[in-house]
XYZ file of C-alpha atoms in Angstrom:
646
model
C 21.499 -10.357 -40.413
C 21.780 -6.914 -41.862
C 25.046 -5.469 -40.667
C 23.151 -1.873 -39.107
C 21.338 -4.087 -36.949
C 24.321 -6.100 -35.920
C 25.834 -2.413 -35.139
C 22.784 -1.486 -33.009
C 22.927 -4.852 -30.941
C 26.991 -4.225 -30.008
C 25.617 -1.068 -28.927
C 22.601 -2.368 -26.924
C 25.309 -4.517 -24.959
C 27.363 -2.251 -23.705
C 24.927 0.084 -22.548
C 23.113 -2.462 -20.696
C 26.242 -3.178 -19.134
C 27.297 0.216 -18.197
C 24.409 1.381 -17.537
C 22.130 -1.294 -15.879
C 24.855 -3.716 -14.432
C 27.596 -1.454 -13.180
C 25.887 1.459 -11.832
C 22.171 0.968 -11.130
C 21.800 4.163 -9.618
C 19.325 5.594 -12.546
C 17.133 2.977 -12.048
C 16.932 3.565 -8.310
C 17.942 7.645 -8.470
C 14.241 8.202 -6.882
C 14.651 5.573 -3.901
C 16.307 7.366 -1.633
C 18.507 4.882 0.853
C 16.688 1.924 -1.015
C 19.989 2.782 -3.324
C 21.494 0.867 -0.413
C 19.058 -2.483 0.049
C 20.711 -2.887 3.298
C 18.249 -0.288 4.868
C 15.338 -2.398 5.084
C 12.838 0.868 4.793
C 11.443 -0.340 1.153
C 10.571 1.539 -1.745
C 10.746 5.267 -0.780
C 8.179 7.952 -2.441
C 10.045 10.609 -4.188
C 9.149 14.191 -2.520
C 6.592 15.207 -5.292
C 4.817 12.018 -4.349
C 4.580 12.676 -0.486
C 3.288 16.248 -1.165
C 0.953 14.760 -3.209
C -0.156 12.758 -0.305
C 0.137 15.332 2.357
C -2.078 18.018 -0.492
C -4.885 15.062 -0.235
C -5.097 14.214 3.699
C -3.087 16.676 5.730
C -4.181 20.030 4.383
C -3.074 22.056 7.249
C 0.378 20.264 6.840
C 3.256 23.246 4.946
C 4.918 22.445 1.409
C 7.541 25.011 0.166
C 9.467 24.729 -2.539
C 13.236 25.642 -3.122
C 12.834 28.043 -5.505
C 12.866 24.976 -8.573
C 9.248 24.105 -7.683
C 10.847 21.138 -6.085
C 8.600 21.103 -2.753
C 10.563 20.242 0.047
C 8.843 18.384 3.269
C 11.948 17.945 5.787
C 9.841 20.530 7.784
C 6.462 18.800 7.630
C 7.453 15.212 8.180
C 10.259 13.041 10.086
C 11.156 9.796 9.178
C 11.240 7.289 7.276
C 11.268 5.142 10.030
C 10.620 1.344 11.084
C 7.412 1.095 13.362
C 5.381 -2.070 14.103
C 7.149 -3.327 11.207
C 5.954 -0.501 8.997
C 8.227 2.305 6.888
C 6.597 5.352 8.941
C 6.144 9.489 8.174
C 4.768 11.364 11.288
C 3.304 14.631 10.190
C 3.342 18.098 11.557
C 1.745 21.334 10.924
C 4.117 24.247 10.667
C 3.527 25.407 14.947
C 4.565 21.400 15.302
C 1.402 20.066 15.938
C 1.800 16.170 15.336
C -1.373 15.228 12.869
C -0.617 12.173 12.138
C 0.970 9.415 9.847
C 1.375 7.785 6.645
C 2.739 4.790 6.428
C 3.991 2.461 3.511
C 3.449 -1.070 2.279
C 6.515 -1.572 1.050
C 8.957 -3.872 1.495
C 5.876 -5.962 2.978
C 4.413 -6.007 0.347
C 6.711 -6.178 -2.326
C 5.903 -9.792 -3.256
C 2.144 -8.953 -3.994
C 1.927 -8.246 -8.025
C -0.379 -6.154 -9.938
C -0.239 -6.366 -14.194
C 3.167 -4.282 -13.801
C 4.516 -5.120 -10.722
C 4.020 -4.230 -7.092
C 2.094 -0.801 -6.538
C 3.186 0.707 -2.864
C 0.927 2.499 -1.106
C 1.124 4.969 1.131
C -1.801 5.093 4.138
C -2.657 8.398 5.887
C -4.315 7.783 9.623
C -4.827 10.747 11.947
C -4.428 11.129 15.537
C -7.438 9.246 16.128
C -6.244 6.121 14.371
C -9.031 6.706 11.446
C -7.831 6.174 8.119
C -7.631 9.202 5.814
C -7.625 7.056 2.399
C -4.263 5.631 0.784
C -2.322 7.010 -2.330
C 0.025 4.908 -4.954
C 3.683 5.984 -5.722
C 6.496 4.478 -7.284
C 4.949 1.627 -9.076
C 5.441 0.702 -12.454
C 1.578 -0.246 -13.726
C -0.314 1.614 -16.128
C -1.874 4.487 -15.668
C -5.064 3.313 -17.301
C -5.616 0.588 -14.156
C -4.449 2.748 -11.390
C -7.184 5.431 -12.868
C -9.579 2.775 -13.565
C -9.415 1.683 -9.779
C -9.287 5.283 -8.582
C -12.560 6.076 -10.383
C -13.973 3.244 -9.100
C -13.116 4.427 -5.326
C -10.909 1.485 -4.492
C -8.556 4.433 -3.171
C -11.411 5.831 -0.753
C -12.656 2.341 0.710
C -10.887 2.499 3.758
C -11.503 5.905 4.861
C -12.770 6.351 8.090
C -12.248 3.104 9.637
C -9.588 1.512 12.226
C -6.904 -1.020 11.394
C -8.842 -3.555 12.819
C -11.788 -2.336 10.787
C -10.275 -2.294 7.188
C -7.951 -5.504 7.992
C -11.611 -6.873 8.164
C -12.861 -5.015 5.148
C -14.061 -7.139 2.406
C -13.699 -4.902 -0.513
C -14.258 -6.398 -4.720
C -11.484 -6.194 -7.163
C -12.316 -3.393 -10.295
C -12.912 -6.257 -13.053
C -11.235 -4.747 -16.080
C -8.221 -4.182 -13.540
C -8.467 -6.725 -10.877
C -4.603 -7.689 -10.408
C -3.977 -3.750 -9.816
C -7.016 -3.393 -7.379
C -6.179 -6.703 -5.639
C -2.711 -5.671 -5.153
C -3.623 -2.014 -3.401
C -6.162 -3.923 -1.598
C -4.171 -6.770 -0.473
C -1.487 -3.844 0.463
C -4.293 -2.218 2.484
C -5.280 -4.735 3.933
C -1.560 -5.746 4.982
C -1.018 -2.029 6.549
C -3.997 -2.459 8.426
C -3.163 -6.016 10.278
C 0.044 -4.175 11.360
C -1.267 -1.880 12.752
C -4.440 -2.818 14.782
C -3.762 -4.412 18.259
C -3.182 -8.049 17.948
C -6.360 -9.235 19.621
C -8.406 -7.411 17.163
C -6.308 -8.240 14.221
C -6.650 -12.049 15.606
C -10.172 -11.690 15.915
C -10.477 -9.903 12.472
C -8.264 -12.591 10.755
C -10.746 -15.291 12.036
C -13.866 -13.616 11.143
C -12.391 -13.256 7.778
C -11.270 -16.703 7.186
C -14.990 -17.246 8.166
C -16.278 -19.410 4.800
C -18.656 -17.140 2.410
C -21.715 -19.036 1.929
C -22.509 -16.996 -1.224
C -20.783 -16.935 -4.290
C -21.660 -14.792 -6.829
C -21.253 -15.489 -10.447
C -18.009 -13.397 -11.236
C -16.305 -14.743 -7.642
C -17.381 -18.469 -9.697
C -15.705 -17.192 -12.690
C -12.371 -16.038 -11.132
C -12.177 -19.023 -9.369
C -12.642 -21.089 -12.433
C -10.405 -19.086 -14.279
C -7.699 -19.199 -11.944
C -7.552 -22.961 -11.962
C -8.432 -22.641 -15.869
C -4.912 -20.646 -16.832
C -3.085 -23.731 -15.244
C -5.226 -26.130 -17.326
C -4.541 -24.202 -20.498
C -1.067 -24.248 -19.654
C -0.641 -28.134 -18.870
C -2.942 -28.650 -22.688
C 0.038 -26.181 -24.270
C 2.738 -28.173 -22.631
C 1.248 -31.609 -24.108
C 0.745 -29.864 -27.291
C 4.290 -29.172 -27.459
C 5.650 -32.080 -26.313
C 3.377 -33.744 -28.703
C 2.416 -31.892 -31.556
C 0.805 -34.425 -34.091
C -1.230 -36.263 -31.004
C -2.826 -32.859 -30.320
C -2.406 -31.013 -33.588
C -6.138 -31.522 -34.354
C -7.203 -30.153 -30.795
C -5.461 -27.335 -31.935
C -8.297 -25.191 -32.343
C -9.409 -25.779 -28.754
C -6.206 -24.531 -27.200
C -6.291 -21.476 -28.950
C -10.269 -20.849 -27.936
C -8.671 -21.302 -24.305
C -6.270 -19.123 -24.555
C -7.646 -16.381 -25.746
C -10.944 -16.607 -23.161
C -9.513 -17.554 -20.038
C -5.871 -16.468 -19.999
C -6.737 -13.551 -22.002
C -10.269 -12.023 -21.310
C -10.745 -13.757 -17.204
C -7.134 -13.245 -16.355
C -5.627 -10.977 -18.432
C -2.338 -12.614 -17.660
C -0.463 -11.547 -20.843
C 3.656 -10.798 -20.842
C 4.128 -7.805 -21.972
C 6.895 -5.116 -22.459
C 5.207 -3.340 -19.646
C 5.533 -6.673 -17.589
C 9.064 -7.326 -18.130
C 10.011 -3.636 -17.217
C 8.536 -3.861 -14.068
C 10.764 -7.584 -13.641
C 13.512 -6.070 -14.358
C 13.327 -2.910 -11.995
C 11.637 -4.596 -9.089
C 12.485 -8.357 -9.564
C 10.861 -11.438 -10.747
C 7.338 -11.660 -8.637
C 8.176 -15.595 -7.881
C 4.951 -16.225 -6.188
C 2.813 -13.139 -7.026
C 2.196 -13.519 -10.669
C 3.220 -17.639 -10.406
C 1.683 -18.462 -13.650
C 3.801 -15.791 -15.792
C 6.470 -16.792 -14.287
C 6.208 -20.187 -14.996
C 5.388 -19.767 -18.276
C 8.441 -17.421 -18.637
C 10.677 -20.302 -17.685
C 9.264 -23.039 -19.643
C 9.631 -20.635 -22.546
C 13.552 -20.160 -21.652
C 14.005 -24.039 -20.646
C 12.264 -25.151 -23.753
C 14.645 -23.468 -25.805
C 17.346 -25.884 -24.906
C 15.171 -28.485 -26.932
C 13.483 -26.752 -29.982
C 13.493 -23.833 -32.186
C 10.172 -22.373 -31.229
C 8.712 -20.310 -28.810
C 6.552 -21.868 -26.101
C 4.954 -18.467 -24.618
C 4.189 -17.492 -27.793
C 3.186 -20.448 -29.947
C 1.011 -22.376 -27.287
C 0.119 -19.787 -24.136
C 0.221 -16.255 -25.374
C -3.608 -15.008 -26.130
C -3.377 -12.589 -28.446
C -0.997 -14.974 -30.466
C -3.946 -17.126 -30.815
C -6.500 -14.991 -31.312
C -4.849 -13.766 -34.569
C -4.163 -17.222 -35.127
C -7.994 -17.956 -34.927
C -8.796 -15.163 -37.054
C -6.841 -16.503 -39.724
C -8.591 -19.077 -39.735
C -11.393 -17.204 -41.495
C -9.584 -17.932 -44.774
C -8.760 -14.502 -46.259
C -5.449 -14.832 -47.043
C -3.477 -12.458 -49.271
C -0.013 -12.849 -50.218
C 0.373 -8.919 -50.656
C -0.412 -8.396 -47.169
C 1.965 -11.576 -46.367
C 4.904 -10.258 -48.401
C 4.625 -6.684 -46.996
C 4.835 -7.911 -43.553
C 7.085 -10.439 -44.442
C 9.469 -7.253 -45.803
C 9.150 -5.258 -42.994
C 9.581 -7.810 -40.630
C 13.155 -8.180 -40.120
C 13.108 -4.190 -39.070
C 9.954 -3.545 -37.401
C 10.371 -6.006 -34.527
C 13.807 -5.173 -33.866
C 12.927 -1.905 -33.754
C 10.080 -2.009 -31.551
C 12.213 -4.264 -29.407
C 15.292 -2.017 -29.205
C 12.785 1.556 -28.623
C 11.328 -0.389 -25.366
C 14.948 -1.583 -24.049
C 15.762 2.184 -24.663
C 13.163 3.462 -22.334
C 14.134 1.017 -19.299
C 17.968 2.046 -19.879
C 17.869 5.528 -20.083
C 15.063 5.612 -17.601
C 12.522 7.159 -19.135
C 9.574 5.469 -17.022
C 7.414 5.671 -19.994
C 4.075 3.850 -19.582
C 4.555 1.075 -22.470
C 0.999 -0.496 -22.207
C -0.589 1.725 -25.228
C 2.344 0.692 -27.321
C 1.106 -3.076 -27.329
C -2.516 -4.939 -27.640
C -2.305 -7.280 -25.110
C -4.225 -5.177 -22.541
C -6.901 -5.087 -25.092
C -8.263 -7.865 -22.869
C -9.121 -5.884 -20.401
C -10.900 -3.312 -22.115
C -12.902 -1.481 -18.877
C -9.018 -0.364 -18.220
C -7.214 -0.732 -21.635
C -5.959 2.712 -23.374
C -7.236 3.692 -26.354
C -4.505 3.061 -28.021
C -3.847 -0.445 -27.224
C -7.893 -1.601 -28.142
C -7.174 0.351 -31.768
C -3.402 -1.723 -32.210
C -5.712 -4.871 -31.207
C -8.243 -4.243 -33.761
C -6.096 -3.197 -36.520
C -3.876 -6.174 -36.048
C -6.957 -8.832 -35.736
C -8.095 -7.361 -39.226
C -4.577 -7.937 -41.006
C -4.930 -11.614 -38.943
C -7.585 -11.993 -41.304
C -4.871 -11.763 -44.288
C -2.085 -13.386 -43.021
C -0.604 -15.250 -40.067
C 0.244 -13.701 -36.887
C 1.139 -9.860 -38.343
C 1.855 -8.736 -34.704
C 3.546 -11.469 -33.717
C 5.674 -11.408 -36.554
C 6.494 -8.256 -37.324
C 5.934 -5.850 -34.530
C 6.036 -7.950 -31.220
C 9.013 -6.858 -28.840
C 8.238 -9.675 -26.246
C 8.630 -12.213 -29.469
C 11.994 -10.176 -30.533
C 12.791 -10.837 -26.280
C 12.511 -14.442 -26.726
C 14.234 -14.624 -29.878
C 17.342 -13.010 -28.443
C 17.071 -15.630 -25.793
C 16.745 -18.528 -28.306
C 19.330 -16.995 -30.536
C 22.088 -17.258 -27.635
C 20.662 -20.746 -26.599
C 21.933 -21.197 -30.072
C 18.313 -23.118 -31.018
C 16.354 -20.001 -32.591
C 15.954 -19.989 -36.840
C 16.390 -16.894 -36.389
C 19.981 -17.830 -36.077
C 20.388 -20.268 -38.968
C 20.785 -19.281 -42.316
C 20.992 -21.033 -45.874
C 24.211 -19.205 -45.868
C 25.607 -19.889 -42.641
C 28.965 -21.381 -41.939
C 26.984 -24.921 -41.744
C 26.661 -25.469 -45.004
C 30.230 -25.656 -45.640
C 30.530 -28.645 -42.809
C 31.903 -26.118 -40.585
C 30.296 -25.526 -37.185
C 31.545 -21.886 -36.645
C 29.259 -19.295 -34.580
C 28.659 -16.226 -36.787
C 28.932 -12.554 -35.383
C 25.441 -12.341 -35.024
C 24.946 -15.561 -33.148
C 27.685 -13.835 -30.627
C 26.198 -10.579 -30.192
C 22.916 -12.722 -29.727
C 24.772 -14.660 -26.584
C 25.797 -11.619 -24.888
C 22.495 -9.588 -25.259
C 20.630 -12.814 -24.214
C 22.868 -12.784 -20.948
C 22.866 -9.483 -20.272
C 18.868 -9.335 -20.447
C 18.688 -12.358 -18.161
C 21.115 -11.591 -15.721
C 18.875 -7.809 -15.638
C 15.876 -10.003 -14.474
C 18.116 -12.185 -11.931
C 19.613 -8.879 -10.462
C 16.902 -7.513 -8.458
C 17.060 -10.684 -6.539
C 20.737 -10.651 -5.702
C 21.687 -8.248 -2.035
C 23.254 -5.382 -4.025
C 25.508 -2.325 -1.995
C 26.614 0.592 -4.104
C 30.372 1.539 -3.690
C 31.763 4.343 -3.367
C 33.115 3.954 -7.259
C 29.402 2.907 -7.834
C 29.735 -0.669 -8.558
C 27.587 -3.347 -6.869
C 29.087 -6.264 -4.438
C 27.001 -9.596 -4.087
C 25.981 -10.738 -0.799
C 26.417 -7.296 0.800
C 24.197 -5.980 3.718
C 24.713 -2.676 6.203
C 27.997 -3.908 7.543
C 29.166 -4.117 3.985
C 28.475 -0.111 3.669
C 30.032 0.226 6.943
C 33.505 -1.762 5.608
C 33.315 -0.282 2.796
C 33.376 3.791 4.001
C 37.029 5.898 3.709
C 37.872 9.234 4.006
C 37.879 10.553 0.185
C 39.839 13.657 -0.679
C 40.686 13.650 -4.381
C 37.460 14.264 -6.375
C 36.133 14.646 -10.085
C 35.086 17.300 -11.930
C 31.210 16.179 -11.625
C 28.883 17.880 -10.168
C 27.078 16.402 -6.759
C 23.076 16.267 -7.712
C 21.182 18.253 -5.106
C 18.585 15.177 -4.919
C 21.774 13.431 -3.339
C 22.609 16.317 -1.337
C 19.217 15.711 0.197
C 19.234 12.352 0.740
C 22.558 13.003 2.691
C 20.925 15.079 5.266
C 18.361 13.228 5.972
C 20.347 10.063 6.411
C 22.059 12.773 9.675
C 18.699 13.513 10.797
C 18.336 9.788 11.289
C 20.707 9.851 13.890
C 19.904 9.442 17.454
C 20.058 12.056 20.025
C 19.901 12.375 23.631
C 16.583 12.890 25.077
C 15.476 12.973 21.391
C 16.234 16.938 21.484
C 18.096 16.639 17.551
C 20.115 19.914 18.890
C 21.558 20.244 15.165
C 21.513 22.790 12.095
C 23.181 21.508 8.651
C 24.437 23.947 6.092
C 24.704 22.748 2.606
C 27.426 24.537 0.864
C 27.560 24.348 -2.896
C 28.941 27.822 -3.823
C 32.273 27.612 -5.052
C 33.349 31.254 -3.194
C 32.000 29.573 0.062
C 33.984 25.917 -0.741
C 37.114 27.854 -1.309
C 36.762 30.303 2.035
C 35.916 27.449 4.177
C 39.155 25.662 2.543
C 41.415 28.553 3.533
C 39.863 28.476 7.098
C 41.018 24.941 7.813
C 44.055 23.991 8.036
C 43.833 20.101 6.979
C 40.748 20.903 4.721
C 42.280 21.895 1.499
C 40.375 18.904 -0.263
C 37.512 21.857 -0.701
C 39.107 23.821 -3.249
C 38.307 20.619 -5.346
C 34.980 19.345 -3.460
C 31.812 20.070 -5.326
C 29.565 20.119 -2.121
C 29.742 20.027 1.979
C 28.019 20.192 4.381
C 29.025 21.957 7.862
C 27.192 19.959 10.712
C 26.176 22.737 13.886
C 25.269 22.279 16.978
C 22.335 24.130 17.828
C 22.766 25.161 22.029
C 18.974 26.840 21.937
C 18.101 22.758 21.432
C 20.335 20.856 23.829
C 19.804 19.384 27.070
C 20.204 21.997 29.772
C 22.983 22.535 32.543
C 25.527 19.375 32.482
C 23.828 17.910 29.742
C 24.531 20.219 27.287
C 27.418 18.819 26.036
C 25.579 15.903 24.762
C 24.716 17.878 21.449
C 28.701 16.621 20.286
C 27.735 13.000 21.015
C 24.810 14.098 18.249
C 26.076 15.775 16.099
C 28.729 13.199 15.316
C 26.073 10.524 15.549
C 24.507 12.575 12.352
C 28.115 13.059 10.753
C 28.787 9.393 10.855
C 25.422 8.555 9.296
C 26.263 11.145 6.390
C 29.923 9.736 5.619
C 27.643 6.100 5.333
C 25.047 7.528 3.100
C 27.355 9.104 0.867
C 29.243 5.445 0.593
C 26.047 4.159 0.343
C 25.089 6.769 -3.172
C 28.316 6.021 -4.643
C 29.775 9.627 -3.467
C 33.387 10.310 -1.361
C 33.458 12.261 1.753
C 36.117 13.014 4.446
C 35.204 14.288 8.285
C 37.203 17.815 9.161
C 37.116 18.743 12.185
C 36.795 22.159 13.829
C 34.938 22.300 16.906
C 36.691 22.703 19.937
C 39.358 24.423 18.071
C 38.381 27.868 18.584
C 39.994 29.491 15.783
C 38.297 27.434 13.435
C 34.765 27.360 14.754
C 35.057 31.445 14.811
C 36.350 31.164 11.059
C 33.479 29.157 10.369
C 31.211 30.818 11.912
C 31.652 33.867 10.141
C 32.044 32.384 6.742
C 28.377 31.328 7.224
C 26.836 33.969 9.027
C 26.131 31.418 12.142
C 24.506 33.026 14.575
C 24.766 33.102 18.391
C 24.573 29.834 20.027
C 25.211 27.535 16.196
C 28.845 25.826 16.664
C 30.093 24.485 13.778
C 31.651 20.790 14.483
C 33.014 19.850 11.499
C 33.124 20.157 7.299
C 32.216 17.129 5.556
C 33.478 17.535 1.919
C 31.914 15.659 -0.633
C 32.638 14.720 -4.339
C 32.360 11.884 -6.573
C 35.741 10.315 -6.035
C 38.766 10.323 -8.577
C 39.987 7.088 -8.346
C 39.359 3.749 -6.526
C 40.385 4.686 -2.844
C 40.800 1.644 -0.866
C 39.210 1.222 2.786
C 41.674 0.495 5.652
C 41.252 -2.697 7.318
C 41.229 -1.048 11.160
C 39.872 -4.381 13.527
C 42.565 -4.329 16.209
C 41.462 -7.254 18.678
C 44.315 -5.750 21.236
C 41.977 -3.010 21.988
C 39.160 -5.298 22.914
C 38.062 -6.569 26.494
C 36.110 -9.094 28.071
C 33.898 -8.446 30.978
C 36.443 -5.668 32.278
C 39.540 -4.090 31.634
């Protein structure tokens, strides 16, 4: 293997590892606490996304921005929160007029897989219960099907019914796009169950359970070609297992392929696919045929040097195949790509990997042919790739596959460090000298073939950011809560303000007596202010270094009234406490300093910040990324504990 390649695959490795294994947060930097799994509210929809949502079914609901044309909705919505089992926005206008909710269908409905992956949803209802229509966010399909569907109104069937009314909706897939449209259907659907009373959603579940005594022709042909794709699969698996017995029915496998896995199903891997694996997790039971061929493909490779996806399932691998057929070879084309080969692929290969570490979020789907199948929703681009590389099928075998596919180069890696792949043995390999040695590129094959598999096994695993940004198996909220110390040494890095946000809405989480939230949070990022609030406290020096805190206030114009008031400390600390767990949580360091009921510091504060009558500062949380690997304390003391009574 050419030694520049060898270079570029080191380098592959240790990005994926530094990037993707040890700190996942740019993959997740737009899930808010999703960056801690623990917090069972699902995928959450970045701020652009819900003011997308709000623009489209709350019109009289208030966006402003903060000054970056970053629109900011902490005064138009509160949440997210669990309800009926369902992440949950309520919406306000700017008097505080509740007008409704949107709710998500994630984590619910994680397991339920378009082409790309899951594609939340997020469902508006008014106060009436009516449905205002849903909206996608944070999914990773292709543009061209979620437009495709959107044009086709799947978006606007639910409007203006109940729950119970849409959970009893019977509403077609888009053909061209059906996994996408099922998906945001089934999703729908799901939402809607939850949230109808139970003796309608019985009765709805019933009624649709009720058999269909019609069946029209393309309900006959999904049907068929749902059982068909396991069929095909079962003929590939015989034809591998015995390839003279069936080399002959050859021709017929291919045919298969390419008409019922490719143009009924459209169930293709793809570079697009595997993205959305590897940021959301293997779909085990929503795309079960993938999956399964996945596997076989990686199992198989423990027993021959070939391909299984690709050689016996993959459809546009055997429509080329069938077009060379036609018998119009030329060797020129067959050299070129023969030439180019060993580049291309890799290439293509590495440019995709690049756009999942870096997170780019790039829509891959135009960069490949396979969703030529489904041309009603393909892009442009992806038809014209499928046509030029059926023509050059014409003059030689399997152009794409050979020189340009990055889902081949995938495998390859995989069969390379299963030590089975050609692509691994050479005429002048350490072999023929009777010697049994693994070469450097065999190596470098075995670690980038781990570290993409263990990238498609990690979604799966419990994961908890720590406060040094690593990940701990097994981990779950009390891991977080463990996990938390008071950080006071920090580096020179900057706190992102996206982070700064997510912190205070983690405190407006908090509970509050007689739900009155009597709080106000300053976010101080100045370094003037930092150093002035440092000077005002006597244990707070730690700010002089701290790139960010926030001061947490009690607000007396909200508390409860006469003996009561005091409550708003209980609060406010509530809120503190959830902000030092967040900022574990996003891999940040933060330490509690007090200042309320000091006087002299509350008065410093106060006028530090311009607070005005009636807003008591309680305390400075300062916040950095931490310098170092501070240690938690183990504090359980069962001395302190008491049964029953004192």
């Amino acid at each position: 293997m050419n030694r520049a390649l060898f270079i570029v695959e080191i380098i592959f490795i240790i990005l994926i590892l530094h990037v993707r294994l040890a700190d996942p947060v740019p993959l997740l930097r737009w899930a808010g606490l999703l960056e801690t799994p623990a917090i069972k509210l699902g995928t959450i929809p970045k701020d652009i996304e819900i003011s997308a949502a709000l623009a489209k079914f709350f019109p009289a609901a208030t966006i402003t921005t903060n000054g970056k044309d970053i629109p900011d909705v902490s005064n138009t919505l509160t949440g997210p929160a669990r309800e009926n089992g369902l992440t949950t926005w309520k919406v306000f206008s700017p008097d505080g007029k509740l007008l409704g909710s949107m709710v998500s269908s994630s984590p619910g409905c994680d397991g339920i897989i378009g082409y790309g992956g899951p594609v939340p949803i997020l469902m508006a209802l008014n106060n009436d219960r009516k449905i205002l229509g849903v909206h996608p966010f944070g999914h990773s399909e292709s543009e061209s099907f979620v437009n495709l569907i959107r044009d086709r109104g799947i978006f606007n069937a639910f409007n203006n019914k109940t729950p119970a009314q849409a959970a009893n909706l019977k509403v077609d897939s888009v053909s061209g796009a059906t996994m996408t449209s099922s998906t945001v259907i089934k999703s729908a659907q799901f939402i809607s169950e939850k949230l109808a009373p139970k003796t309608t959603a019985a009765s709805a579940t019933s009624s649709s359970n009720t058999p269909d005594s019609t069946m029209s022709i393309g309900k006959l042909a999904k049907t068929v070609a749902s059982i068909g794709i396991w069929a095909v699969m079962l003929f590939g698996i015989l034809s591998y297992f015995k390839p003279s017995y069936f080399a002959r029915k050859r021709t017929l496998l291919l045919i298969s392929s390419v008409v019922i896995i490719g143009f009924l199903q459209g169930s293709l891997l793809s570079s697009q696919v595997l993205s959305g694996w590897i940021q959301r997790g293997i779909p085990l039971s929503g795309a079960a045929f993938l999956v399964s061929a996945f596997a076989l493909t990686i199992l198989l490779f423990l027993r021959r040097n070939q391909s299984f996806y690709c050689f016996f399932i993959c459809p546009f691998g055997a429509f080329q195949e069938l077009m060379t057929k036609t018998g119009f070879r030329n060797k020129g084309v067959q050299k070129f790509i023969d030439r180019i080969a060993p580049w291309t692929r890799p290439i293509m290969f590495y440019a995709a990997v690049t756009t999942l570490v870096i997170g780019l979020g790039w829509d891959l789907t135009g960069f490949e042919p396979f969703s030529a199948f489904l041309p009603a929703s393909a892009p442009v681009s992806a038809i014209v790739i499928a046509v030029l590389f059926l023509i050059l099928a014409s003059f030689t075998n399997r152009p794409w596959c050979r020189g340009f596919c990055p889902v081949g180069e995938f495998f390859d890696c995989i069969g390379a460090g299963l030590g089975t792949s050609g692509k691994t043995k050479s005429k002048n390999s350490n072999e023929r000298n009777g010697k049994n040695e693994m070469t450097g590129h065999q190596i470098t094959n075995i670690l980038l073939a781990a570290a993409l598999l263990v990238l498609l096994v990690k979604p799966h695993l419990p994961v908890t950011l720590t406060s040094a940004g690593v990940t701990t198996n097994g981990a779950d909220t009390l891991s977080v809560i463990h996990s938390r110390k008071s950080v006071r040494k920090y580096t020179d890095k900057a706190v992102e303000e996206e982070k700064m946000d997510k912190l205070v809405r983690a405190g407006m989480a908090a509970p509050t007596a007689a739900d009155k939230r009597p709080w106000d949070f300053v976010v101080v990022t100045d370094r003037t202010t930092l150093d002035k609030l440092a000077d005002v406290l006597e244990y707070g020096k730690m700010l002089k270094q701290a790139k960010a805190a926030i001061v947490v206030c009690g607000n007396l114009n909200k508390a409860l009234p006469g003996d009561a008031a005091p409550f708003w400390v209980q609060d406010c600390s509530a809120a503190t406490e959830n902000i030092l767990l967040a900022a574990e949580s996003l891999g940040l360091g933060a330490v509690w300093i007090g200042a309320y009921p000091l006087q002299d510091r509350v008065s410093g504060l106060a006028a530090i910040l311009g607070c005005p009558e009636k807003i008591i500062p309680l305390n400075v949380i300062s916040i950095g990324y931490p310098d170092g690997d501070p240690k938690p304390k183990n504090k359980y003391d069962a001395t302190v504990i008491h049964r029953d009574k004192w």
